[in-house]
Coordinates of C-alpha atoms and ligand atoms in Angstrom, one line a residue:
X9 CA 20.4 104.4 -14.6
X10 CA 22.8 105.7 -12.0
X11 CA 24.7 102.9 -10.7
X12 CA 25.1 102.2 -7.1
X13 CA 28.8 102.9 -7.4
X14 CA 28.1 106.3 -9.0
X15 CA 25.9 107.1 -6.0
X16 CA 28.4 106.0 -3.5
X17 CA 31.2 108.2 -5.4
X18 CA 28.9 111.0 -5.1
X19 CA 28.1 110.7 -1.4
X20 CA 31.8 110.2 -0.6
X21 CA 32.8 113.2 -2.5
X22 CA 30.1 115.2 -0.5
X23 CA 31.3 113.8 2.8
X24 CA 34.8 114.8 2.2
X25 CA 33.8 118.1 1.2
X26 CA 31.6 118.7 4.1
X27 CA 34.3 117.6 6.4
X28 CA 36.5 120.5 4.9
X29 CA 38.6 118.4 2.4
X30 CA 36.9 119.3 -0.9
X31 CA 40.1 118.7 -2.9
X32 CA 39.9 114.8 -2.2
X33 CA 39.2 112.8 -5.0
X34 CA 36.9 110.2 -3.4
X35 CA 36.6 107.1 -5.5
X36 CA 34.8 104.2 -4.1
X37 CA 35.9 100.6 -5.1
X38 CA 35.2 97.3 -4.4
X39 CA 36.8 96.2 -1.3
X40 CA 39.9 94.2 -1.3
X41 CA 39.2 92.8 2.1
X42 CA 35.8 91.5 1.7
X43 CA 36.1 89.9 5.0
X44 CA 36.1 93.6 6.7
X45 CA 33.9 95.5 4.4
X46 CA 32.0 95.6 1.0
X47 CA 33.5 98.6 -0.6
X48 CA 36.3 101.0 0.3
X49 CA 37.5 104.5 -0.2
X50 CA 41.3 105.3 -0.1
X51 CA 40.7 109.2 -0.7
X52 CA 42.1 110.2 2.5
X53 CA 45.6 108.8 1.7
X54 CA 46.1 111.1 -1.2
X55 CA 44.2 113.7 0.7
X56 CA 47.0 113.7 3.3
X57 CA 49.6 114.9 0.6
X58 CA 47.1 117.9 -0.4
X59 CA 46.2 118.9 3.1
X60 CA 49.7 118.0 4.9
X61 CA 48.1 116.3 7.6
X62 CA 47.8 112.6 8.9
X63 CA 45.5 110.7 6.6
X64 CA 43.5 108.9 9.7
X65 CA 42.6 112.8 10.6
X66 CA 40.9 113.2 7.2
X67 CA 39.4 109.7 7.2
X68 CA 37.8 110.0 10.5
X69 CA 36.2 113.5 9.7
X70 CA 34.9 112.1 6.4
X71 CA 33.7 108.9 8.0
X72 CA 31.7 111.0 10.5
X73 CA 29.9 112.7 7.6
X74 CA 29.5 109.5 5.4
X75 CA 27.9 107.6 8.1
X76 CA 25.0 109.9 7.9
X77 CA 24.3 108.8 4.4
X78 CA 21.4 106.5 4.1
X79 CA 23.5 104.3 1.8
X80 CA 25.7 102.8 4.4
X81 CA 25.1 100.5 7.2
X82 CA 28.5 101.3 8.5
X83 CA 31.4 103.6 7.8
X84 CA 34.7 102.9 9.4
X85 CA 38.0 104.8 9.5
X86 CA 40.8 102.3 9.4
X87 CA 44.5 102.9 9.9
X88 CA 46.5 104.3 8.1
X89 CA 43.4 106.1 6.4
X90 CA 41.1 103.9 4.6
X91 CA 37.4 104.2 4.8
X92 CA 35.6 100.8 5.1
X93 CA 32.1 100.7 3.7
X94 CA 29.2 98.5 4.3
X95 CA 26.0 99.1 2.5
X96 CA 22.7 99.4 4.3
X97 CA 20.5 96.4 3.3
X98 CA 17.5 98.8 2.5
X99 CA 19.8 100.9 0.0
X100 CA 20.9 97.7 -1.8
X101 CA 17.3 96.3 -2.1
X102 CA 16.4 99.6 -3.3
X103 CA 19.1 99.3 -6.0
X104 CA 18.0 95.9 -7.0
X105 CA 14.5 97.1 -7.4
X106 CA 15.8 99.8 -9.7
X107 CA 18.0 97.3 -11.7
X108 CA 15.0 95.0 -12.0
X109 CA 13.0 97.8 -14.0
X110 CA 16.0 99.3 -15.8
X111 CA 16.6 98.5 -19.4
X112 CA 19.8 96.3 -19.9
X113 CA 19.8 95.5 -16.4
X114 CA 21.2 99.0 -15.6
X115 CA 23.8 99.3 -18.1
X116 CA 23.7 102.4 -20.2
X117 CA 22.8 101.8 -24.1
X118 CA 26.3 103.1 -25.0
X119 CA 25.9 101.7 -28.5
X120 CA 22.6 103.5 -29.2
X121 CA 22.7 105.3 -32.5
X122 CA 25.9 103.6 -33.5
X123 CA 26.8 100.8 -35.9
X124 CA 29.4 98.2 -35.3
X125 CA 30.5 95.8 -37.9
X126 CA 32.0 92.4 -36.4
X127 CA 34.2 90.4 -38.6
X128 CA 34.3 86.8 -37.2
X129 CA 34.1 83.2 -38.4
X130 CA 36.4 83.6 -41.3
X131 CA 36.2 80.1 -42.6
X132 CA 37.9 79.3 -45.8
X133 CA 35.6 78.0 -48.5
X134 CA 36.4 74.4 -49.3
X135 CA 39.1 74.0 -46.8
X136 CA 38.5 72.3 -43.5
X137 CA 37.7 74.3 -40.5
X138 CA 40.4 74.7 -37.9
X139 CA 40.3 75.4 -34.2
X140 CA 41.1 79.0 -34.9
X141 CA 37.9 79.4 -36.8
X142 CA 36.1 77.8 -33.9
X143 CA 37.3 80.2 -31.4
X144 CA 36.8 83.2 -33.7
X145 CA 33.1 82.2 -34.2
X146 CA 32.5 81.6 -30.5
X147 CA 34.1 84.8 -29.4
X148 CA 32.6 86.9 -32.2
X149 CA 29.2 85.7 -31.6
X150 CA 29.4 86.7 -27.9
X151 CA 30.6 90.1 -28.8
X152 CA 27.9 90.6 -31.5
X153 CA 25.2 89.7 -28.9
X154 CA 26.7 91.8 -26.3
X155 CA 27.2 95.0 -28.7
X156 CA 23.4 94.5 -29.7
X157 CA 22.3 94.3 -26.2
X158 CA 24.2 97.6 -25.3
X159 CA 22.2 99.4 -28.1
X160 CA 24.3 99.1 -31.1
X161 CA 23.2 98.2 -34.6
X162 CA 25.5 95.2 -34.8
X163 CA 26.4 93.7 -38.2
X164 CA 28.2 90.2 -38.1
X165 CA 30.1 89.3 -41.3
X166 CA 31.4 85.9 -41.9
X167 CA 33.9 87.2 -44.2
X168 CA 34.9 83.9 -46.0
X169 CA 38.3 83.2 -47.4
X170 CA 36.8 82.4 -50.9
X171 CA 39.4 84.0 -53.4
X172 CA 42.7 82.2 -53.0
X173 CA 44.8 79.6 -54.4
X174 CA 42.4 76.9 -53.1
X175 CA 39.9 77.8 -55.6
X176 CA 42.7 77.3 -58.4
X177 CA 43.6 74.0 -56.8
X178 CA 40.2 72.6 -56.7
X179 CA 39.4 73.6 -60.3
X180 CA 42.4 72.3 -61.7
X181 CA 42.0 68.8 -59.8
X182 CA 38.4 68.7 -61.3
X183 CA 39.7 69.4 -64.6
X184 CA 41.9 66.5 -64.5
X185 CA 39.5 64.2 -63.0
X186 CA 36.4 65.2 -65.3
X187 CA 37.9 67.0 -68.2
X188 CA 34.4 66.7 -70.0
X189 CA 32.6 69.1 -67.8
X190 CA 31.2 71.9 -69.8
X191 CA 33.0 74.3 -67.5
X192 CA 36.3 73.5 -69.2
X193 CA 34.9 73.5 -72.7
X194 CA 35.9 76.6 -74.3
X195 CA 33.4 76.1 -77.1
X196 CA 30.6 75.9 -74.6
X197 CA 28.1 78.2 -76.1
X198 CA 24.8 77.9 -74.0
X199 CA 23.6 80.9 -72.2
X200 CA 23.8 79.2 -68.7
X201 CA 25.9 76.4 -67.1
X202 CA 24.1 73.6 -65.2
X203 CA 22.3 74.6 -62.0
X204 CA 23.4 71.4 -60.3
X205 CA 26.9 71.3 -58.8
X206 CA 29.2 68.6 -60.2
X207 CA 30.2 67.6 -56.6
X208 CA 28.8 67.3 -53.1
X209 CA 30.5 68.6 -49.9
X210 CA 31.9 65.2 -49.2
X211 CA 33.5 65.3 -52.6
X212 CA 34.8 68.8 -51.9
X213 CA 36.4 67.6 -48.7
X214 CA 38.3 65.1 -50.5
X215 CA 39.2 67.0 -53.4
X216 CA 40.9 69.9 -51.8
X217 CA 43.2 68.0 -49.6
X218 CA 44.1 65.8 -52.6
X219 CA 44.9 68.6 -54.7
X220 CA 46.8 70.5 -51.9
X221 CA 49.0 67.5 -51.5
X222 CA 49.6 67.2 -55.2
X223 CA 50.6 70.7 -55.7
X224 CA 53.4 70.0 -53.1
X225 CA 54.9 67.1 -55.2
X226 CA 54.0 67.9 -58.7
X227 CA 55.5 71.2 -60.0
X228 CA 53.4 71.1 -63.2
X229 CA 50.2 70.7 -61.4
X230 CA 51.2 73.6 -58.9
X231 CA 51.9 75.8 -61.9
X232 CA 48.6 74.8 -63.6
X233 CA 46.6 75.5 -60.4
X234 CA 48.3 79.0 -60.1
X235 CA 47.1 79.5 -63.8
X236 CA 43.6 78.4 -62.9
X237 CA 43.4 80.8 -60.0
X238 CA 44.6 83.5 -62.3
X239 CA 41.9 82.8 -65.0
X240 CA 39.3 82.7 -62.5
X241 CA 40.4 86.0 -61.1
X242 CA 40.3 87.3 -64.8
X243 CA 36.8 86.3 -65.0
X244 CA 36.7 83.2 -67.2
X245 CA 33.1 82.1 -67.7
X246 CA 33.3 78.5 -67.0
X247 CA 35.6 78.8 -64.0
X248 CA 33.3 81.6 -62.5
X249 CA 30.3 79.2 -62.8
X250 CA 32.5 76.4 -61.2
X251 CA 33.6 78.9 -58.4
X252 CA 29.9 79.6 -57.6
X253 CA 29.2 76.1 -57.4
X254 CA 32.1 75.7 -55.0
X255 CA 30.9 78.6 -52.9
X256 CA 27.4 77.3 -52.6
X257 CA 28.1 73.8 -51.7
X258 CA 30.6 75.1 -49.2
X259 CA 28.2 77.7 -47.6
X260 CA 25.5 75.2 -47.2
X261 CA 27.8 73.1 -45.1
X262 CA 29.2 75.9 -43.3
X263 CA 25.6 77.4 -42.3
X264 CA 25.0 74.0 -40.8
X265 CA 28.1 73.9 -38.9
X266 CA 27.7 77.3 -37.4
X267 CA 24.1 76.7 -36.7
X268 CA 25.2 73.6 -34.6
X269 CA 27.3 76.4 -32.6
X270 CA 24.4 78.9 -32.2
X271 CA 26.3 81.1 -34.4
X272 CA 24.8 83.4 -36.9
X273 CA 25.8 85.9 -39.5
X274 CA 23.9 89.0 -40.9
X275 CA 26.3 88.9 -44.0
X276 CA 27.7 85.9 -45.8
X277 CA 30.3 88.0 -47.8
X278 CA 33.8 87.1 -48.6
X279 CA 37.0 88.1 -50.1
X280 CA 35.8 87.7 -53.6
X281 CA 32.9 90.2 -53.2
X282 CA 35.5 93.2 -52.8
X283 CA 37.5 92.3 -55.8
X284 CA 35.8 95.1 -57.9
X285 CA 36.9 97.7 -55.4
X286 CA 40.6 97.0 -55.6
X287 CA 41.5 98.9 -58.9
X288 CA 39.9 101.9 -57.6
X289 CA 41.6 101.9 -54.3
X290 CA 44.9 101.3 -55.8
X291 CA 44.3 104.2 -58.1
X292 CA 43.6 106.2 -54.8
X293 CA 46.5 105.2 -52.9
X294 CA 48.6 106.0 -56.1
X295 CA 47.0 109.6 -56.3
X296 CA 47.6 110.2 -52.6
X297 CA 51.4 109.3 -52.9
X298 CA 51.1 106.4 -50.6
X299 CA 52.2 103.7 -52.9
X300 CA 56.0 102.9 -53.0
X301 CA 57.8 100.4 -55.2
X302 CA 59.9 97.9 -53.4
X303 CA 61.6 95.1 -55.3
X304 CA 59.0 95.2 -58.1
X305 CA 56.2 95.0 -55.4
X306 CA 53.8 97.9 -54.1
X307 CA 53.8 98.7 -50.5
X308 CA 52.6 101.4 -48.2
X309 CA 54.7 102.5 -45.4
X310 CA 52.9 102.5 -41.9
X311 CA 55.6 102.8 -39.4
X312 CA 55.0 105.8 -37.0
X313 CA 57.6 107.7 -34.9
X314 CA 56.4 106.4 -31.5
X315 CA 56.6 102.6 -32.6
X316 CA 58.2 100.5 -30.0
X317 CA 58.4 97.5 -32.3
X318 CA 58.9 97.6 -36.0
X319 CA 55.8 97.9 -38.1
X320 CA 56.9 96.7 -41.6
X321 CA 55.4 98.3 -44.8
X322 CA 52.0 97.0 -45.8
X323 CA 52.5 94.8 -48.9
X324 CA 49.5 95.9 -51.4
X325 CA 50.6 94.0 -54.6
X326 CA 53.3 91.3 -55.3
X327 CA 55.7 91.7 -58.0
X328 CA 53.8 89.2 -60.2
X329 CA 50.7 91.6 -59.9
X330 CA 48.9 89.3 -57.4
X331 CA 47.0 91.0 -54.6
X332 CA 47.3 89.8 -50.9
X333 CA 45.3 89.5 -47.8
X334 CA 45.8 93.1 -46.9
X335 CA 44.6 94.3 -50.0
X336 CA 41.4 92.5 -49.8
X337 CA 41.0 93.6 -46.0
X338 CA 41.4 97.2 -47.2
X339 CA 38.9 96.7 -50.2
X340 CA 36.5 95.3 -47.8
X341 CA 36.8 98.4 -45.4
X342 CA 36.2 100.5 -48.7
X343 CA 32.9 98.5 -49.1
X344 CA 31.7 98.7 -45.6
X345 CA 32.2 102.5 -45.3
X346 CA 30.2 102.8 -48.3
X347 CA 27.4 100.3 -47.5
X348 CA 27.1 100.3 -43.9
X349 CA 28.8 103.6 -42.4
X350 CA 30.1 101.9 -39.5
X351 CA 31.3 103.7 -36.4
X352 CA 33.3 100.8 -35.1
X353 CA 35.0 97.8 -36.5
X354 CA 35.7 94.8 -34.6
X355 CA 37.7 91.7 -35.8
X356 CA 38.7 88.6 -34.0
X357 CA 41.3 86.1 -35.4
X358 CA 44.1 84.3 -34.2
X359 CA 46.6 86.5 -32.3
X360 CA 49.3 85.7 -35.0
X361 CA 47.4 88.0 -37.3
X362 CA 47.9 91.2 -35.0
X363 CA 50.5 92.8 -37.2
X364 CA 48.4 92.4 -40.4
X365 CA 45.4 94.1 -38.7
X366 CA 47.8 96.8 -37.3
X367 CA 49.1 97.6 -40.8
X368 CA 45.7 97.3 -42.5
X369 CA 44.1 99.7 -40.0
X370 CA 47.1 102.2 -40.4
X371 CA 46.7 102.1 -44.2
X372 CA 43.2 102.7 -44.0
X373 CA 43.5 105.9 -41.6
X374 CA 46.7 107.2 -43.6
X375 CA 44.7 106.8 -47.0
X376 CA 41.6 108.5 -45.5
X377 CA 39.6 105.3 -46.3
X378 CA 38.2 105.8 -42.8
X379 CA 38.4 109.2 -40.7
X380 CA 41.2 109.1 -37.9
X381 CA 38.7 108.7 -35.2
X382 CA 37.2 105.5 -36.4
X383 CA 37.2 102.8 -33.9
X384 CA 39.2 99.8 -35.2
X385 CA 39.9 96.9 -33.1
X386 CA 41.4 93.4 -33.6
X387 CA 41.2 90.8 -30.8
X388 CA 43.7 88.3 -31.2
X389 CA 43.0 85.0 -29.3
X390 CA 45.3 82.4 -28.3
X391 CA 45.5 78.6 -29.4
X392 CA 43.1 75.9 -28.3
X393 CA 45.5 73.1 -27.2
X394 CA 45.0 69.4 -26.8
X395 CA 46.2 67.9 -23.4
X396 CA 49.6 67.4 -25.0
X397 CA 49.9 71.2 -25.1
X398 CA 49.9 71.3 -28.9
X399 CA 47.1 72.7 -31.2
X400 CA 44.0 70.6 -30.7
X401 CA 43.7 67.7 -33.3
X402 CA 41.2 64.8 -33.4
X403 CA 41.9 61.4 -32.4
X404 CA 43.2 60.4 -35.5
X405 CA 45.5 63.4 -35.8
X406 CA 43.4 65.0 -38.6
X407 CA 42.0 68.5 -38.7
X408 CA 39.1 69.1 -36.3
X409 CA 35.7 68.5 -37.5
X410 CA 33.2 70.4 -35.5
X411 CA 30.6 67.8 -35.6
X412 CA 33.0 65.3 -33.9
X413 CA 33.9 67.8 -31.3
X414 CA 30.3 68.5 -30.5
X415 CA 29.5 64.6 -30.4
X416 CA 32.4 64.0 -28.0
X417 CA 31.6 66.6 -25.5
X418 CA 27.9 65.8 -25.8
X419 CA 28.6 62.1 -24.9
X420 CA 30.8 63.2 -21.9
X421 CA 27.9 65.4 -20.7
X422 CA 25.5 62.4 -21.1
X423 CA 27.8 60.1 -19.2
X424 CA 27.3 62.5 -16.3
X425 CA 23.5 62.9 -16.3
X426 CA 22.1 60.6 -13.6
X427 CA 18.4 61.8 -13.5
X428 CA 16.2 58.7 -13.4
X429 CA 13.1 60.9 -14.3
X430 CA 14.1 62.1 -17.8
X431 CA 13.3 59.9 -20.8
X432 CA 16.3 58.9 -23.1
X433 CA 15.3 61.3 -25.7
X434 CA 14.8 64.1 -23.3
X435 CA 18.2 63.3 -21.8
X436 CA 19.7 63.3 -25.4
X437 CA 18.2 66.7 -26.2
X438 CA 19.5 68.3 -23.0
X439 CA 23.0 66.8 -23.4
X440 CA 23.0 68.6 -26.7
X441 CA 22.2 71.9 -25.2
X442 CA 24.7 71.3 -22.2
X443 CA 27.5 70.1 -24.4
X444 CA 27.2 73.3 -26.5
X445 CA 27.4 75.3 -23.1
X446 CA 30.5 73.2 -22.0
X447 CA 32.3 73.9 -25.3
X448 CA 31.5 77.6 -25.4
X449 CA 31.9 78.3 -21.8
X450 CA 35.3 76.4 -21.8
X451 CA 36.4 78.6 -24.4
X452 CA 34.9 81.9 -23.3
X453 CA 36.0 81.7 -19.5
X454 CA 39.5 82.1 -20.7
X455 CA 41.1 85.3 -21.2
X456 CA 41.0 85.5 -25.0
X457 CA 44.6 86.1 -25.7
X458 CA 45.7 83.1 -23.7
X459 CA 46.1 79.6 -24.9
X460 CA 44.1 76.9 -23.3
X461 CA 43.7 73.3 -23.0
X462 CA 40.7 71.9 -24.5
X463 CA 39.7 69.3 -21.7
X464 CA 36.5 67.5 -22.2
X465 CA 36.4 66.0 -18.6
X466 CA 36.8 69.3 -16.9
X467 CA 34.6 71.4 -19.4
X468 CA 31.7 68.8 -19.0
X469 CA 31.9 68.6 -15.3
X470 CA 28.7 69.8 -13.4
X471 CA 30.8 71.3 -10.7
X472 CA 33.4 74.0 -10.7
X473 CA 33.9 77.0 -13.1
X474 CA 31.9 75.1 -16.0
X475 CA 29.2 75.8 -18.3
X476 CA 27.2 72.8 -16.9
X477 CA 27.5 74.2 -13.4
X478 CA 26.0 77.5 -14.5
X479 CA 23.0 75.6 -16.1
X480 CA 22.7 73.4 -13.2
X481 CA 22.1 76.6 -11.0
X482 CA 19.6 77.9 -13.6
X483 CA 17.8 74.6 -13.5
X484 CA 17.7 74.5 -9.7
X485 CA 16.1 78.1 -9.7
X486 CA 13.7 77.2 -12.3
X487 CA 12.6 74.0 -10.2
X488 CA 12.1 76.2 -6.9
X489 CA 10.0 78.8 -8.8
X490 CA 8.0 76.1 -10.4
X491 CA 7.2 74.6 -6.8
X492 CA 6.4 77.9 -5.5
X493 CA 3.9 78.4 -8.5
X494 CA 2.3 74.9 -7.9
X495 CA 1.0 75.1 -11.3
X496 CA -0.6 78.3 -10.8
X497 CA -0.4 80.9 -13.6
X498 CA 0.5 84.4 -13.2
X499 CA 3.5 86.7 -12.3
X500 CA 5.8 85.9 -9.7
X501 CA 6.6 88.5 -6.9
X502 CA 8.8 91.0 -8.1
X503 CA 9.9 93.3 -5.1
X504 CA 13.1 92.5 -3.5
X505 CA 13.4 93.0 0.3
X506 CA 16.4 94.2 2.4
X507 CA 18.8 91.0 2.8
X508 CA 18.4 89.2 6.1
X509 CA 21.4 87.2 6.1
X510 CA 25.0 87.5 4.7
X511 CA 24.5 85.0 2.0
X512 CA 21.6 86.8 0.8
X513 CA 23.4 90.1 1.0
X514 CA 26.5 88.7 -1.0
X515 CA 24.0 87.5 -3.7
X516 CA 22.3 91.0 -3.9
X517 CA 25.5 92.9 -3.9
X518 CA 26.6 90.6 -7.0
X519 CA 23.4 91.3 -8.8
X520 CA 23.7 95.1 -8.4
X521 CA 26.9 94.8 -10.5
X522 CA 25.2 93.0 -13.6
X523 CA 25.2 96.2 -15.7
X524 CA 28.6 97.3 -14.9
X525 CA 30.0 93.7 -15.8
X526 CA 28.4 93.9 -19.1
X527 CA 30.0 97.3 -19.9
X528 CA 33.5 96.2 -18.7
X529 CA 33.1 93.1 -20.8
X530 CA 32.3 95.2 -23.8
X531 CA 35.0 97.7 -23.3
X532 CA 37.5 95.3 -22.8
X533 CA 36.3 93.0 -25.3
X534 CA 36.4 90.2 -22.7
X535 CA 33.9 87.6 -22.6
X536 CA 35.7 86.0 -19.8
X537 CA 34.5 88.7 -17.5
X538 CA 30.8 87.6 -18.1
X539 CA 31.8 84.0 -17.2
X540 CA 33.7 85.0 -14.1
X541 CA 30.8 87.1 -12.8
X542 CA 28.1 84.3 -13.5
X543 CA 30.2 81.9 -11.7
X544 CA 30.3 84.1 -8.7
X545 CA 26.6 84.7 -8.8
X546 CA 26.1 81.0 -9.1
X547 CA 28.3 80.4 -6.2
X548 CA 26.5 83.1 -4.3
X549 CA 23.2 81.6 -5.2
X550 CA 24.0 78.1 -4.3
X551 CA 25.5 79.2 -0.6
X552 CA 22.1 81.3 -0.2
X553 CA 20.2 78.3 -1.3
X554 CA 22.0 75.8 1.1
X555 CA 21.7 77.9 4.2
X556 CA 17.9 79.3 3.5
X557 CA 14.6 77.9 3.9
X558 CA 12.9 79.5 0.7
X559 CA 9.7 77.9 0.2
X560 CA 9.2 76.9 3.8
X561 CA 9.9 80.5 5.2
X562 CA 7.2 81.2 7.5
X563 CA 7.1 85.1 7.1
X564 CA 5.0 85.5 3.9
X565 CA 6.6 88.8 2.9
X566 CA 10.0 87.5 3.5
X567 CA 9.2 84.3 1.3
X568 CA 7.9 86.7 -1.4
X569 CA 11.3 88.7 -1.2
X570 CA 13.1 85.5 -1.6
X571 CA 11.0 84.6 -4.7
X572 CA 11.9 87.9 -6.4
X573 CA 15.6 87.6 -5.6
X574 CA 15.4 84.2 -7.3
X575 CA 13.5 85.5 -10.2
X576 CA 16.1 88.3 -10.7
X577 CA 19.0 85.8 -10.2
X578 CA 17.6 83.9 -13.1
X579 CA 17.0 86.7 -15.3
X580 CA 20.6 87.8 -14.8
X581 CA 21.9 84.4 -15.4
X582 CA 19.8 83.5 -18.4
X583 CA 20.4 87.0 -20.1
X584 CA 24.3 86.4 -19.7
X585 CA 24.4 82.9 -21.1
X586 CA 22.4 84.2 -24.0
X587 CA 25.0 86.7 -24.4
X588 CA 27.7 84.1 -24.3
X589 CA 25.9 82.2 -27.0
X590 CA 24.2 79.2 -25.2
X591 CA 21.1 78.5 -23.3
X592 CA 19.6 76.2 -20.4
X593 CA 17.7 73.0 -20.7
X594 CA 14.5 72.5 -18.7
X595 CA 15.9 69.9 -16.6
X596 CA 19.3 68.3 -16.5
Ligands
LIG618 N1 40.0 83.5 -43.6 C1 40.9 84.1 -42.6 C2 41.7 82.9 -42.1 O1 41.4 81.8 -42.0 C3 40.3 84.9 -41.5 C4 39.5 86.0 -41.8 C5 39.4 87.1 -40.9 N2 38.8 88.3 -41.3 C6 39.5 89.3 -42.0 N3 38.7 90.5 -42.4 N4 40.8 89.1 -42.5 O2 42.5 83.0 -41.3

């Protein structure tokens, strides 16, 4: 659909041309003086340089023409040459009635016909989740939903870290604890190994840290763990069977954790899946003359003439023959090209990995693994800190367990729920929904690249720029709409009317920007833009609500218009929170 802004731009361009200034580029923008007007156009200022005359002269002439447009209630030339624009309520209501019927609330389906791979989550098998994994999951899930909404075929891949030394550590530790397991018996001849894993997830959670600690003090053990990793990577039968047990037990637990976050993946692949591609890829790099030897290791030079900071060579194989993080990521791109033909790649990890991805993208382009025009983006996020300003830790100083984090925030929410009407179990259920919103909104409302403080008290508050506040607004709208219905079935009035008050108009103005907000958020990979927007919408709605008699409005047509406005507000808010990855309770 043609947005309001586009229509205003067109009208302004025509007005300048009709006034005799066709060269003026008439761009309409949101007003930065909302006390004076809703939109503005500064074309006359630049036009003055082209036409060598006072900007005010151009502005006045254009204003005269533009005020004839049905889009505006008023067009004023203001010194030294601004155009102050105020929309006609009818034009605004018209626009909203179009938004209401348009797909994607007016946003163009920019992804239609395109495939995007989103690589997020990135948990490491058998290792505890850390806060970086939480942010990756929350941000990645939002961008996946958003890209799907905008028409992309979106494929989310968890890309597990499942091929490193941690596997060797666990296997070696197990071998010492339970040497009699068949996996360690070189004489084991049966066709298959037992189906049941010889450990549970709690065992694994204890085994890995123990093995990791042991490797730091016991050089023999460390060497044996390296050897075990190597044997696994060479395809040892028993070790491979054990590896699959570790993977399965771990994945089942991860699925549970991600599900609690409302995070899902289309692919549960990992680093181990792409090992078969590595040899071929290396041969290809070799053939293209890209591999260079450097102190026994193999590297690819990726510096470019325009670099403002040094981009070191990408390490592909260590001198001991081991492959690295970059090797696996490149092989993953080889596989993704082959299986999914993506038009775009999106990765989100801790921003400390920015250089890694820059190097990987460059090698991929240089080696022709992807064509030059392939969009490859890495969004690096900052750290989630505790109140002490250090990376968030649990109360006992350990690594974050997602379950506890969710439990804490749910309790904080519950403590704030004062409703007398809800049963304890209804309350508990609502608190879980609200707690998740508090957690996710608390994260997503910050610009991703910045560090932020995980502040349970602030995040769980029902007031201010928080998830619960947004949900509260939705619940309030729901209850008004329910009252309006009074138990009667059937559709609500749909047609919005021209605003009758400034509060109503402010809300309508915001709603007219739903589509462009989503497009901006996607282009900039910036979920915080959606948060900011729904916070503004919620504030505008609540102001409107406080100064308007909605259900008791005497004029029946006006009342219907209000109901339609509420229904659209609710749709915009619920769509956007869905895209952010959470939902609203029935009551709170
Ligand atoms: N497992 C990695 C980590 O914990 C994150 C993986 C991100 N994705 C990727 N394709 N490298 O840091």
